[in-house]
Amino acid sequence: MLVSAKDMLVKAKAGKYAVGQFNINNLEWTKAALLTAQECNSPIILGVSEGAGKYMTGFKTVAAMVKAMIEELKITVPVALHLDHGTYDGCYKCIEAGFSSIMFDGSHYPIDENVAKTKELVEVCAKKGMSLEAEVGSIGGEEDGVIGKGECADPAECKQIADLGVTMLAAGIGNIHGKYPENWEGLSFETLDAIQKLTGDMPLVLHGGTGIPEDMIKKAISLGVAKINVNTECQLSFAAATRKYIEEGKDLAGKGFDPRKLLNPGFEAIKATIKEKMELFGSVGKA
Ligand code: 13P
């Protein structure tokens, strides 16, 4: 069922667990994510970056694929199709394409401009029954060309954006997209605690879910994180499983070069990673 992310996140925040956002790149990724969510009886958010949307030939293709797959695979758990780190223009393209949720990443604008643009999108999304994620304080590292310095968000600015009526709020707390460097200082729970105290019931979003130690994930959930984004970790497990298949020469044996065989270990690896994350985030059985 394609739905907005609102209900699943309100429930997650109240129930002290988090819903995973898993970014998709192609048909195999999408199928792996949807089937795992169904098997785990878990809600799921499919994240699509602007780069991945372009790679899949455009947001309309993505929306059509996801909707058809939900129907043909008989997926009954709640699924949100969500634009990840959207630009202002990208948000409107996804609204038109039939996404059920968008993220407007206005973190690089001065706060007043972030507020004005987010406010406008809150109204548009409300009319369409869509959920909206806003961002304050950029997430560090690079994702599909979106580069952030990784500063901690100002809790007062978070409140200002939360009060506009967004569905969920991503706040920088020292998290980074991609692998964490050896000298990473960890998440700033002080910042997270201050943000949650000012924003109350607002579901908070933790980007850069790859490589955050389990105890930090659990502590973040206890401090109001209700959505956790994972992208790189699925890419790494897909790549490792595919590498193993080829290094073992399996593509050269019989019809091992058949793409349905060649891509299968990677597909299964994505499924295993998503299942592991759903168990860690506590969303299993919460559909
Ligand atoms: P990772 O690639 O570090 O898992 O981050 C994903 C993310 O935050 C998507 O917005």
PDB file of C-alpha atoms and ligand atoms in Angstrom:
ATOM      1  CA  MET A   1       0.000   0.000   0.000  1.00  0.00           C
ATOM      2  CA  LEU A   2       1.532   3.336  -1.042  1.00  0.00           C
ATOM      3  CA  VAL A   3       0.948   5.825   1.759  1.00  0.00           C
ATOM      4  CA  SER A   4       2.334   9.052   3.156  1.00  0.00           C
ATOM      5  CA  ALA A   5       4.973   8.515   5.842  1.00  0.00           C
ATOM      6  CA  LYS A   6       2.969  10.425   8.449  1.00  0.00           C
ATOM      7  CA  ASP A   7       1.064   7.650  10.251  1.00  0.00           C
ATOM      8  CA  MET A   8       3.954   5.205  10.302  1.00  0.00           C
ATOM      9  CA  LEU A   9       6.245   7.843  11.834  1.00  0.00           C
ATOM     10  CA  VAL A  10       3.763   9.092  14.417  1.00  0.00           C
ATOM     11  CA  LYS A  11       3.319   5.456  15.520  1.00  0.00           C
ATOM     12  CA  ALA A  12       7.078   4.866  15.543  1.00  0.00           C
ATOM     13  CA  LYS A  13       7.788   7.928  17.646  1.00  0.00           C
ATOM     14  CA  ALA A  14       5.082   6.949  20.152  1.00  0.00           C
ATOM     15  CA  GLY A  15       6.220   3.308  20.187  1.00  0.00           C
ATOM     16  CA  LYS A  16       9.935   4.162  20.504  1.00  0.00           C
ATOM     17  CA  TYR A  17      11.163   2.453  17.356  1.00  0.00           C
ATOM     18  CA  ALA A  18      12.276   3.776  13.971  1.00  0.00           C
ATOM     19  CA  VAL A  19      11.142   3.130  10.409  1.00  0.00           C
ATOM     20  CA  GLY A  20      13.989   2.570   7.957  1.00  0.00           C
ATOM     21  CA  GLN A  21      14.372   4.594   4.793  1.00  0.00           C
ATOM     22  CA  PHE A  22      16.208   2.443   2.289  1.00  0.00           C
ATOM     23  CA  ASN A  23      17.393   4.188  -0.853  1.00  0.00           C
ATOM     24  CA  ILE A  24      16.640   2.440  -4.138  1.00  0.00           C
ATOM     25  CA  ASN A  25      18.710   2.428  -7.320  1.00  0.00           C
ATOM     26  CA  ASN A  26      17.042   0.033  -9.716  1.00  0.00           C
ATOM     27  CA  LEU A  27      14.477  -2.742 -10.040  1.00  0.00           C
ATOM     28  CA  GLU A  28      16.441  -5.261  -7.964  1.00  0.00           C
ATOM     29  CA  TRP A  29      16.825  -2.774  -5.102  1.00  0.00           C
ATOM     30  CA  THR A  30      13.133  -1.910  -5.110  1.00  0.00           C
ATOM     31  CA  LYS A  31      12.024  -5.539  -5.232  1.00  0.00           C
ATOM     32  CA  ALA A  32      14.448  -6.472  -2.430  1.00  0.00           C
ATOM     33  CA  ALA A  33      13.205  -3.635  -0.208  1.00  0.00           C
ATOM     34  CA  LEU A  34       9.510  -4.323  -0.777  1.00  0.00           C
ATOM     35  CA  LEU A  35       9.778  -8.092  -0.293  1.00  0.00           C
ATOM     36  CA  THR A  36      11.818  -7.716   2.891  1.00  0.00           C
ATOM     37  CA  ALA A  37       9.335  -5.241   4.355  1.00  0.00           C
ATOM     38  CA  GLN A  38       6.505  -7.661   3.616  1.00  0.00           C
ATOM     39  CA  GLU A  39       8.400 -10.634   5.094  1.00  0.00           C
ATOM     40  CA  CYS A  40       9.209  -8.615   8.229  1.00  0.00           C
ATOM     41  CA  ASN A  41       5.689  -7.161   8.419  1.00  0.00           C
ATOM     42  CA  SER A  42       7.356  -3.765   8.719  1.00  0.00           C
ATOM     43  CA  PRO A  43       6.501  -0.351   7.328  1.00  0.00           C
ATOM     44  CA  ILE A  44       9.151   0.948   4.914  1.00  0.00           C
ATOM     45  CA  ILE A  45      10.202   4.184   3.256  1.00  0.00           C
ATOM     46  CA  LEU A  46      11.795   3.904  -0.182  1.00  0.00           C
ATOM     47  CA  GLY A  47      14.233   6.784  -0.609  1.00  0.00           C
ATOM     48  CA  VAL A  48      15.052   8.168  -4.052  1.00  0.00           C
ATOM     49  CA  SER A  49      17.818  10.730  -4.440  1.00  0.00           C
ATOM     50  CA  GLU A  50      17.644  13.095  -7.391  1.00  0.00           C
ATOM     51  CA  GLY A  51      20.655  11.288  -8.889  1.00  0.00           C
ATOM     52  CA  ALA A  52      19.018   7.876  -8.530  1.00  0.00           C
ATOM     53  CA  GLY A  53      15.793   9.271  -9.987  1.00  0.00           C
ATOM     54  CA  LYS A  54      17.693  10.487 -13.033  1.00  0.00           C
ATOM     55  CA  TYR A  55      19.508   7.146 -13.318  1.00  0.00           C
ATOM     56  CA  MET A  56      16.168   5.325 -13.371  1.00  0.00           C
ATOM     57  CA  THR A  57      15.157   7.667 -16.258  1.00  0.00           C
ATOM     58  CA  GLY A  58      13.008  10.006 -14.154  1.00  0.00           C
ATOM     59  CA  PHE A  59      10.648  10.219 -11.175  1.00  0.00           C
ATOM     60  CA  LYS A  60       7.626   9.135 -13.240  1.00  0.00           C
ATOM     61  CA  THR A  61       9.313   5.842 -14.079  1.00  0.00           C
ATOM     62  CA  VAL A  62      10.170   5.333 -10.418  1.00  0.00           C
ATOM     63  CA  ALA A  63       6.628   6.055  -9.217  1.00  0.00           C
ATOM     64  CA  ALA A  64       5.103   3.792 -11.874  1.00  0.00           C
ATOM     65  CA  MET A  65       7.525   0.963 -11.053  1.00  0.00           C
ATOM     66  CA  VAL A  66       6.942   1.174  -7.309  1.00  0.00           C
ATOM     67  CA  LYS A  67       3.150   1.323  -7.640  1.00  0.00           C
ATOM     68  CA  ALA A  68       3.045  -1.617 -10.059  1.00  0.00           C
ATOM     69  CA  MET A  69       5.430  -3.659  -7.928  1.00  0.00           C
ATOM     70  CA  ILE A  70       3.349  -3.087  -4.808  1.00  0.00           C
ATOM     71  CA  GLU A  71       0.342  -4.431  -6.703  1.00  0.00           C
ATOM     72  CA  GLU A  72       2.002  -7.361  -8.455  1.00  0.00           C
ATOM     73  CA  LEU A  73       4.020  -8.517  -5.435  1.00  0.00           C
ATOM     74  CA  LYS A  74       0.901  -8.106  -3.269  1.00  0.00           C
ATOM     75  CA  ILE A  75       2.649  -5.862  -0.759  1.00  0.00           C
ATOM     76  CA  THR A  76       0.223  -5.020   2.029  1.00  0.00           C
ATOM     77  CA  VAL A  77       2.574  -3.287   4.519  1.00  0.00           C
ATOM     78  CA  PRO A  78       2.665   0.550   4.429  1.00  0.00           C
ATOM     79  CA  VAL A  79       5.166   1.833   1.843  1.00  0.00           C
ATOM     80  CA  ALA A  80       6.115   5.488   1.414  1.00  0.00           C
ATOM     81  CA  LEU A  81       7.881   6.611  -1.762  1.00  0.00           C
ATOM     82  CA  HIS A  82      10.043   9.499  -0.658  1.00  0.00           C
ATOM     83  CA  LEU A  83      12.319  12.001  -2.406  1.00  0.00           C
ATOM     84  CA  ASP A  84      15.648  12.144  -0.559  1.00  0.00           C
ATOM     85  CA  HIS A  85      17.448  15.525  -0.233  1.00  0.00           C
ATOM     86  CA  GLY A  86      15.168  17.198  -2.735  1.00  0.00           C
ATOM     87  CA  THR A  87      15.843  20.545  -4.312  1.00  0.00           C
ATOM     88  CA  TYR A  88      12.940  22.966  -4.549  1.00  0.00           C
ATOM     89  CA  ASP A  89      12.363  22.013  -8.225  1.00  0.00           C
ATOM     90  CA  GLY A  90      12.883  18.321  -7.526  1.00  0.00           C
ATOM     91  CA  CYS A  91      10.127  18.446  -4.897  1.00  0.00           C
ATOM     92  CA  TYR A  92       7.613  19.742  -7.415  1.00  0.00           C
ATOM     93  CA  LYS A  93       8.664  17.103  -9.958  1.00  0.00           C
ATOM     94  CA  CYS A  94       8.038  14.326  -7.409  1.00  0.00           C
ATOM     95  CA  ILE A  95       4.696  15.787  -6.371  1.00  0.00           C
ATOM     96  CA  GLU A  96       3.674  15.688 -10.019  1.00  0.00           C
ATOM     97  CA  ALA A  97       5.095  12.200 -10.552  1.00  0.00           C
ATOM     98  CA  GLY A  98       2.958  10.703  -7.762  1.00  0.00           C
ATOM     99  CA  PHE A  99       5.421  10.252  -4.893  1.00  0.00           C
ATOM    100  CA  SER A 100       3.750   9.968  -1.479  1.00  0.00           C
ATOM    101  CA  SER A 101       6.428  11.859   0.442  1.00  0.00           C
ATOM    102  CA  ILE A 102       9.204  14.374  -0.173  1.00  0.00           C
ATOM    103  CA  MET A 103      12.196  15.809   1.597  1.00  0.00           C
ATOM    104  CA  PHE A 104      13.000  19.435   0.951  1.00  0.00           C
ATOM    105  CA  ASP A 105      16.631  19.964   1.845  1.00  0.00           C
ATOM    106  CA  GLY A 106      16.803  23.698   2.427  1.00  0.00           C
ATOM    107  CA  SER A 107      19.677  23.359   4.892  1.00  0.00           C
ATOM    108  CA  HIS A 108      22.090  25.249   2.632  1.00  0.00           C
ATOM    109  CA  TYR A 109      19.786  28.291   2.401  1.00  0.00           C
ATOM    110  CA  PRO A 110      19.817  31.040   5.028  1.00  0.00           C
ATOM    111  CA  ILE A 111      17.260  30.024   7.688  1.00  0.00           C
ATOM    112  CA  ASP A 112      14.642  32.596   6.531  1.00  0.00           C
ATOM    113  CA  GLU A 113      14.689  31.232   3.006  1.00  0.00           C
ATOM    114  CA  ASN A 114      14.593  27.646   4.278  1.00  0.00           C
ATOM    115  CA  VAL A 115      11.538  28.636   6.359  1.00  0.00           C
ATOM    116  CA  ALA A 116       9.759  30.378   3.454  1.00  0.00           C
ATOM    117  CA  LYS A 117      10.263  27.525   0.978  1.00  0.00           C
ATOM    118  CA  THR A 118       9.444  24.828   3.549  1.00  0.00           C
ATOM    119  CA  LYS A 119       6.261  26.697   4.510  1.00  0.00           C
ATOM    120  CA  GLU A 120       5.104  26.799   0.914  1.00  0.00           C
ATOM    121  CA  LEU A 121       5.745  23.067   0.505  1.00  0.00           C
ATOM    122  CA  VAL A 122       3.913  22.259   3.766  1.00  0.00           C
ATOM    123  CA  GLU A 123       0.755  23.734   2.218  1.00  0.00           C
ATOM    124  CA  VAL A 124       1.172  21.934  -1.103  1.00  0.00           C
ATOM    125  CA  CYS A 125       1.810  18.583   0.605  1.00  0.00           C
ATOM    126  CA  ALA A 126      -1.145  19.026   2.967  1.00  0.00           C
ATOM    127  CA  LYS A 127      -3.468  19.431  -0.019  1.00  0.00           C
ATOM    128  CA  LYS A 128      -2.096  16.277  -1.641  1.00  0.00           C
ATOM    129  CA  GLY A 129      -2.021  14.167   1.550  1.00  0.00           C
ATOM    130  CA  MET A 130       1.745  13.846   1.256  1.00  0.00           C
ATOM    131  CA  SER A 131       4.345  13.869   4.019  1.00  0.00           C
ATOM    132  CA  LEU A 132       7.203  16.374   4.080  1.00  0.00           C
ATOM    133  CA  GLU A 133      10.652  16.152   5.639  1.00  0.00           C
ATOM    134  CA  ALA A 134      12.654  19.299   6.288  1.00  0.00           C
ATOM    135  CA  GLU A 135      16.312  19.667   7.206  1.00  0.00           C
ATOM    136  CA  VAL A 136      18.186  21.953   9.540  1.00  0.00           C
ATOM    137  CA  GLY A 137      21.969  21.780   9.917  1.00  0.00           C
ATOM    138  CA  SER A 138      23.560  19.882   7.061  1.00  0.00           C
ATOM    139  CA  ILE A 139      24.446  16.199   7.118  1.00  0.00           C
ATOM    140  CA  GLY A 140      28.158  15.711   6.576  1.00  0.00           C
ATOM    141  CA  GLY A 141      29.806  13.926   3.666  1.00  0.00           C
ATOM    142  CA  GLU A 142      28.527  13.475   0.136  1.00  0.00           C
ATOM    143  CA  GLU A 143      25.501  11.703  -1.257  1.00  0.00           C
ATOM    144  CA  ASP A 144      24.845  11.744  -4.975  1.00  0.00           C
ATOM    145  CA  GLY A 145      26.470  15.133  -5.358  1.00  0.00           C
ATOM    146  CA  VAL A 146      24.778  16.633  -2.265  1.00  0.00           C
ATOM    147  CA  ILE A 147      27.668  17.740  -0.098  1.00  0.00           C
ATOM    148  CA  GLY A 148      27.264  18.810   3.528  1.00  0.00           C
ATOM    149  CA  LYS A 149      29.683  20.181   6.079  1.00  0.00           C
ATOM    150  CA  GLY A 150      28.139  18.161   8.888  1.00  0.00           C
ATOM    151  CA  GLU A 151      27.438  20.851  11.428  1.00  0.00           C
ATOM    152  CA  CYS A 152      25.099  20.302  14.369  1.00  0.00           C
ATOM    153  CA  ALA A 153      21.683  21.890  13.973  1.00  0.00           C
ATOM    154  CA  ASP A 154      20.601  24.849  16.092  1.00  0.00           C
ATOM    155  CA  PRO A 155      17.698  23.555  18.253  1.00  0.00           C
ATOM    156  CA  ALA A 156      15.897  26.928  18.068  1.00  0.00           C
ATOM    157  CA  GLU A 157      15.973  26.796  14.252  1.00  0.00           C
ATOM    158  CA  CYS A 158      14.680  23.207  14.432  1.00  0.00           C
ATOM    159  CA  LYS A 159      11.710  24.412  16.440  1.00  0.00           C
ATOM    160  CA  GLN A 160      11.079  27.195  13.939  1.00  0.00           C
ATOM    161  CA  ILE A 161      10.915  24.673  11.068  1.00  0.00           C
ATOM    162  CA  ALA A 162       8.985  22.051  13.086  1.00  0.00           C
ATOM    163  CA  ASP A 163       6.325  24.653  13.939  1.00  0.00           C
ATOM    164  CA  LEU A 164       5.588  25.114  10.227  1.00  0.00           C
ATOM    165  CA  GLY A 165       3.814  21.750  10.259  1.00  0.00           C
ATOM    166  CA  VAL A 166       6.336  19.481   8.577  1.00  0.00           C
ATOM    167  CA  THR A 167       5.831  15.738   9.097  1.00  0.00           C
ATOM    168  CA  MET A 168       9.401  14.938  10.131  1.00  0.00           C
ATOM    169  CA  LEU A 169      12.591  16.801  10.768  1.00  0.00           C
ATOM    170  CA  ALA A 170      16.155  15.875   9.828  1.00  0.00           C
ATOM    171  CA  ALA A 171      18.628  17.615  12.075  1.00  0.00           C
ATOM    172  CA  GLY A 172      22.384  17.415  11.770  1.00  0.00           C
ATOM    173  CA  ILE A 173      23.853  15.883  14.941  1.00  0.00           C
ATOM    174  CA  GLY A 174      27.320  14.999  13.674  1.00  0.00           C
ATOM    175  CA  ASN A 175      26.032  12.312  11.282  1.00  0.00           C
ATOM    176  CA  ILE A 176      27.679  11.762   7.914  1.00  0.00           C
ATOM    177  CA  HIS A 177      26.606  10.158   4.634  1.00  0.00           C
ATOM    178  CA  GLY A 178      28.753   7.222   3.564  1.00  0.00           C
ATOM    179  CA  LYS A 179      31.373   5.453   5.692  1.00  0.00           C
ATOM    180  CA  TYR A 180      32.375   7.142   8.958  1.00  0.00           C
ATOM    181  CA  PRO A 181      36.042   8.159   9.215  1.00  0.00           C
ATOM    182  CA  GLU A 182      38.278   6.609  11.904  1.00  0.00           C
ATOM    183  CA  ASN A 183      38.386   9.891  13.830  1.00  0.00           C
ATOM    184  CA  TRP A 184      34.605  10.455  13.841  1.00  0.00           C
ATOM    185  CA  GLU A 185      33.492  11.968  17.131  1.00  0.00           C
ATOM    186  CA  GLY A 186      30.134  10.164  17.238  1.00  0.00           C
ATOM    187  CA  LEU A 187      26.607  11.537  17.372  1.00  0.00           C
ATOM    188  CA  SER A 188      25.926  14.599  19.495  1.00  0.00           C
ATOM    189  CA  PHE A 189      23.243  13.322  21.868  1.00  0.00           C
ATOM    190  CA  GLU A 190      23.286  16.676  23.641  1.00  0.00           C
ATOM    191  CA  THR A 191      22.099  18.344  20.456  1.00  0.00           C
ATOM    192  CA  LEU A 192      19.524  15.606  19.809  1.00  0.00           C
ATOM    193  CA  ASP A 193      18.174  15.873  23.348  1.00  0.00           C
ATOM    194  CA  ALA A 194      17.870  19.662  23.075  1.00  0.00           C
ATOM    195  CA  ILE A 195      16.069  19.356  19.709  1.00  0.00           C
ATOM    196  CA  GLN A 196      13.607  16.760  20.993  1.00  0.00           C
ATOM    197  CA  LYS A 197      12.850  18.849  24.083  1.00  0.00           C
ATOM    198  CA  LEU A 198      11.920  21.818  21.863  1.00  0.00           C
ATOM    199  CA  THR A 199      10.103  19.903  19.125  1.00  0.00           C
ATOM    200  CA  GLY A 200       8.068  17.496  21.292  1.00  0.00           C
ATOM    201  CA  ASP A 201       6.211  14.856  19.260  1.00  0.00           C
ATOM    202  CA  MET A 202       7.929  15.680  15.968  1.00  0.00           C
ATOM    203  CA  PRO A 203       9.444  12.477  14.484  1.00  0.00           C
ATOM    204  CA  LEU A 204      13.178  13.155  14.071  1.00  0.00           C
ATOM    205  CA  VAL A 205      15.208  11.728  11.202  1.00  0.00           C
ATOM    206  CA  LEU A 206      18.713  10.307  11.415  1.00  0.00           C
ATOM    207  CA  HIS A 207      20.518  10.410   8.078  1.00  0.00           C
ATOM    208  CA  GLY A 208      23.775   8.572   7.431  1.00  0.00           C
ATOM    209  CA  GLY A 209      22.554   5.309   9.025  1.00  0.00           C
ATOM    210  CA  THR A 210      25.435   3.303   7.532  1.00  0.00           C
ATOM    211  CA  GLY A 211      28.074   2.378  10.075  1.00  0.00           C
ATOM    212  CA  ILE A 212      26.529   3.957  13.183  1.00  0.00           C
ATOM    213  CA  PRO A 213      27.186   1.553  16.083  1.00  0.00           C
ATOM    214  CA  GLU A 214      24.134  -0.268  17.459  1.00  0.00           C
ATOM    215  CA  ASP A 215      24.243   1.381  20.873  1.00  0.00           C
ATOM    216  CA  MET A 216      24.188   4.848  19.278  1.00  0.00           C
ATOM    217  CA  ILE A 217      21.241   3.847  17.074  1.00  0.00           C
ATOM    218  CA  LYS A 218      19.319   2.660  20.135  1.00  0.00           C
ATOM    219  CA  LYS A 219      20.130   5.792  22.103  1.00  0.00           C
ATOM    220  CA  ALA A 220      19.087   8.005  19.168  1.00  0.00           C
ATOM    221  CA  ILE A 221      15.739   6.176  19.002  1.00  0.00           C
ATOM    222  CA  SER A 222      15.264   6.678  22.755  1.00  0.00           C
ATOM    223  CA  LEU A 223      15.781  10.429  22.167  1.00  0.00           C
ATOM    224  CA  GLY A 224      13.086  10.787  19.507  1.00  0.00           C
ATOM    225  CA  VAL A 225      14.556   9.481  16.237  1.00  0.00           C
ATOM    226  CA  ALA A 226      11.713   7.738  14.366  1.00  0.00           C
ATOM    227  CA  LYS A 227      13.205   7.440  10.869  1.00  0.00           C
ATOM    228  CA  ILE A 228      16.698   6.238   9.976  1.00  0.00           C
ATOM    229  CA  ASN A 229      18.129   6.479   6.463  1.00  0.00           C
ATOM    230  CA  VAL A 230      20.335   3.745   5.069  1.00  0.00           C
ATOM    231  CA  ASN A 231      21.893   3.880   1.632  1.00  0.00           C
ATOM    232  CA  THR A 232      25.620   3.063   1.475  1.00  0.00           C
ATOM    233  CA  GLU A 233      25.341  -0.148   3.520  1.00  0.00           C
ATOM    234  CA  CYS A 234      23.045  -1.791   0.956  1.00  0.00           C
ATOM    235  CA  GLN A 235      25.403  -0.689  -1.821  1.00  0.00           C
ATOM    236  CA  LEU A 236      28.371  -2.231   0.007  1.00  0.00           C
ATOM    237  CA  SER A 237      26.609  -5.550   0.626  1.00  0.00           C
ATOM    238  CA  PHE A 238      25.363  -5.697  -2.974  1.00  0.00           C
ATOM    239  CA  ALA A 239      28.874  -5.009  -4.290  1.00  0.00           C
ATOM    240  CA  ALA A 240      30.561  -7.544  -1.983  1.00  0.00           C
ATOM    241  CA  ALA A 241      28.145 -10.349  -2.909  1.00  0.00           C
ATOM    242  CA  THR A 242      28.469  -9.599  -6.629  1.00  0.00           C
ATOM    243  CA  ARG A 243      32.263  -9.479  -6.356  1.00  0.00           C
ATOM    244  CA  LYS A 244      32.279 -12.878  -4.608  1.00  0.00           C
ATOM    245  CA  TYR A 245      30.099 -14.452  -7.318  1.00  0.00           C
ATOM    246  CA  ILE A 246      32.410 -13.225 -10.070  1.00  0.00           C
ATOM    247  CA  GLU A 247      35.645 -13.977  -8.218  1.00  0.00           C
ATOM    248  CA  GLU A 248      34.432 -17.527  -7.678  1.00  0.00           C
ATOM    249  CA  GLY A 249      33.996 -17.739 -11.460  1.00  0.00           C
ATOM    250  CA  LYS A 250      30.296 -18.487 -11.159  1.00  0.00           C
ATOM    251  CA  ASP A 251      29.455 -16.200 -14.056  1.00  0.00           C
ATOM    252  CA  LEU A 252      31.563 -18.445 -16.283  1.00  0.00           C
ATOM    253  CA  ALA A 253      29.962 -21.717 -15.225  1.00  0.00           C
ATOM    254  CA  GLY A 254      26.968 -22.859 -17.273  1.00  0.00           C
ATOM    255  CA  LYS A 255      24.527 -19.980 -17.673  1.00  0.00           C
ATOM    256  CA  GLY A 256      25.915 -18.098 -14.683  1.00  0.00           C
ATOM    257  CA  PHE A 257      26.184 -14.969 -16.827  1.00  0.00           C
ATOM    258  CA  ASP A 258      22.386 -14.727 -17.025  1.00  0.00           C
ATOM    259  CA  PRO A 259      21.669 -11.353 -15.372  1.00  0.00           C
ATOM    260  CA  ARG A 260      18.958 -12.921 -13.239  1.00  0.00           C
ATOM    261  CA  LYS A 261      21.620 -15.259 -11.810  1.00  0.00           C
ATOM    262  CA  LEU A 262      24.465 -12.742 -11.766  1.00  0.00           C
ATOM    263  CA  LEU A 263      22.465 -10.176  -9.803  1.00  0.00           C
ATOM    264  CA  ASN A 264      20.837 -12.649  -7.448  1.00  0.00           C
ATOM    265  CA  PRO A 265      23.542 -12.801  -4.719  1.00  0.00           C
ATOM    266  CA  GLY A 266      23.566  -8.989  -4.559  1.00  0.00           C
ATOM    267  CA  PHE A 267      19.778  -8.965  -4.384  1.00  0.00           C
ATOM    268  CA  GLU A 268      19.817 -11.450  -1.491  1.00  0.00           C
ATOM    269  CA  ALA A 269      22.550  -9.409   0.237  1.00  0.00           C
ATOM    270  CA  ILE A 270      20.426  -6.240   0.093  1.00  0.00           C
ATOM    271  CA  LYS A 271      17.518  -8.191   1.582  1.00  0.00           C
ATOM    272  CA  ALA A 272      19.698  -9.455   4.446  1.00  0.00           C
ATOM    273  CA  THR A 273      20.999  -5.941   5.201  1.00  0.00           C
ATOM    274  CA  ILE A 274      17.499  -4.454   5.230  1.00  0.00           C
ATOM    275  CA  LYS A 275      16.202  -7.242   7.504  1.00  0.00           C
ATOM    276  CA  GLU A 276      19.093  -6.704   9.922  1.00  0.00           C
ATOM    277  CA  LYS A 277      18.365  -2.957  10.038  1.00  0.00           C
ATOM    278  CA  MET A 278      14.626  -3.454  10.535  1.00  0.00           C
ATOM    279  CA  GLU A 279      15.383  -5.743  13.485  1.00  0.00           C
ATOM    280  CA  LEU A 280      17.800  -3.189  14.957  1.00  0.00           C
ATOM    281  CA  PHE A 281      15.402  -0.279  14.439  1.00  0.00           C
ATOM    282  CA  GLY A 282      12.541  -2.257  16.029  1.00  0.00           C
ATOM    283  CA  SER A 283      10.079  -1.935  13.117  1.00  0.00           C
ATOM    284  CA  VAL A 284       9.573  -5.695  12.574  1.00  0.00           C
ATOM    285  CA  GLY A 285       5.942  -6.655  13.146  1.00  0.00           C
ATOM    286  CA  LYS A 286       4.846  -2.993  13.279  1.00  0.00           C
ATOM    287  CA  ALA A 287       3.038  -2.796   9.924  1.00  0.00           C
TER     288      ALA A 287
HETATM  289  P1  13P B   1      24.193   6.415   4.282  1.00  0.00           P
HETATM  290  O1  13P B   1      24.522   6.297   2.837  1.00  0.00           O
HETATM  291  O2  13P B   1      25.350   6.863   5.091  1.00  0.00           O
HETATM  292  O3  13P B   1      23.542   5.186   4.815  1.00  0.00           O
HETATM  293  O4  13P B   1      23.126   7.611   4.413  1.00  0.00           O
HETATM  294  C1  13P B   1      21.857   7.497   3.814  1.00  0.00           C
HETATM  295  C2  13P B   1      21.083   8.753   3.910  1.00  0.00           C
HETATM  296  O5  13P B   1      21.168   9.480   4.874  1.00  0.00           O
HETATM  297  C3  13P B   1      20.161   9.077   2.824  1.00  0.00           C
HETATM  298  O6  13P B   1      19.669  10.365   2.907  1.00  0.00           O
END
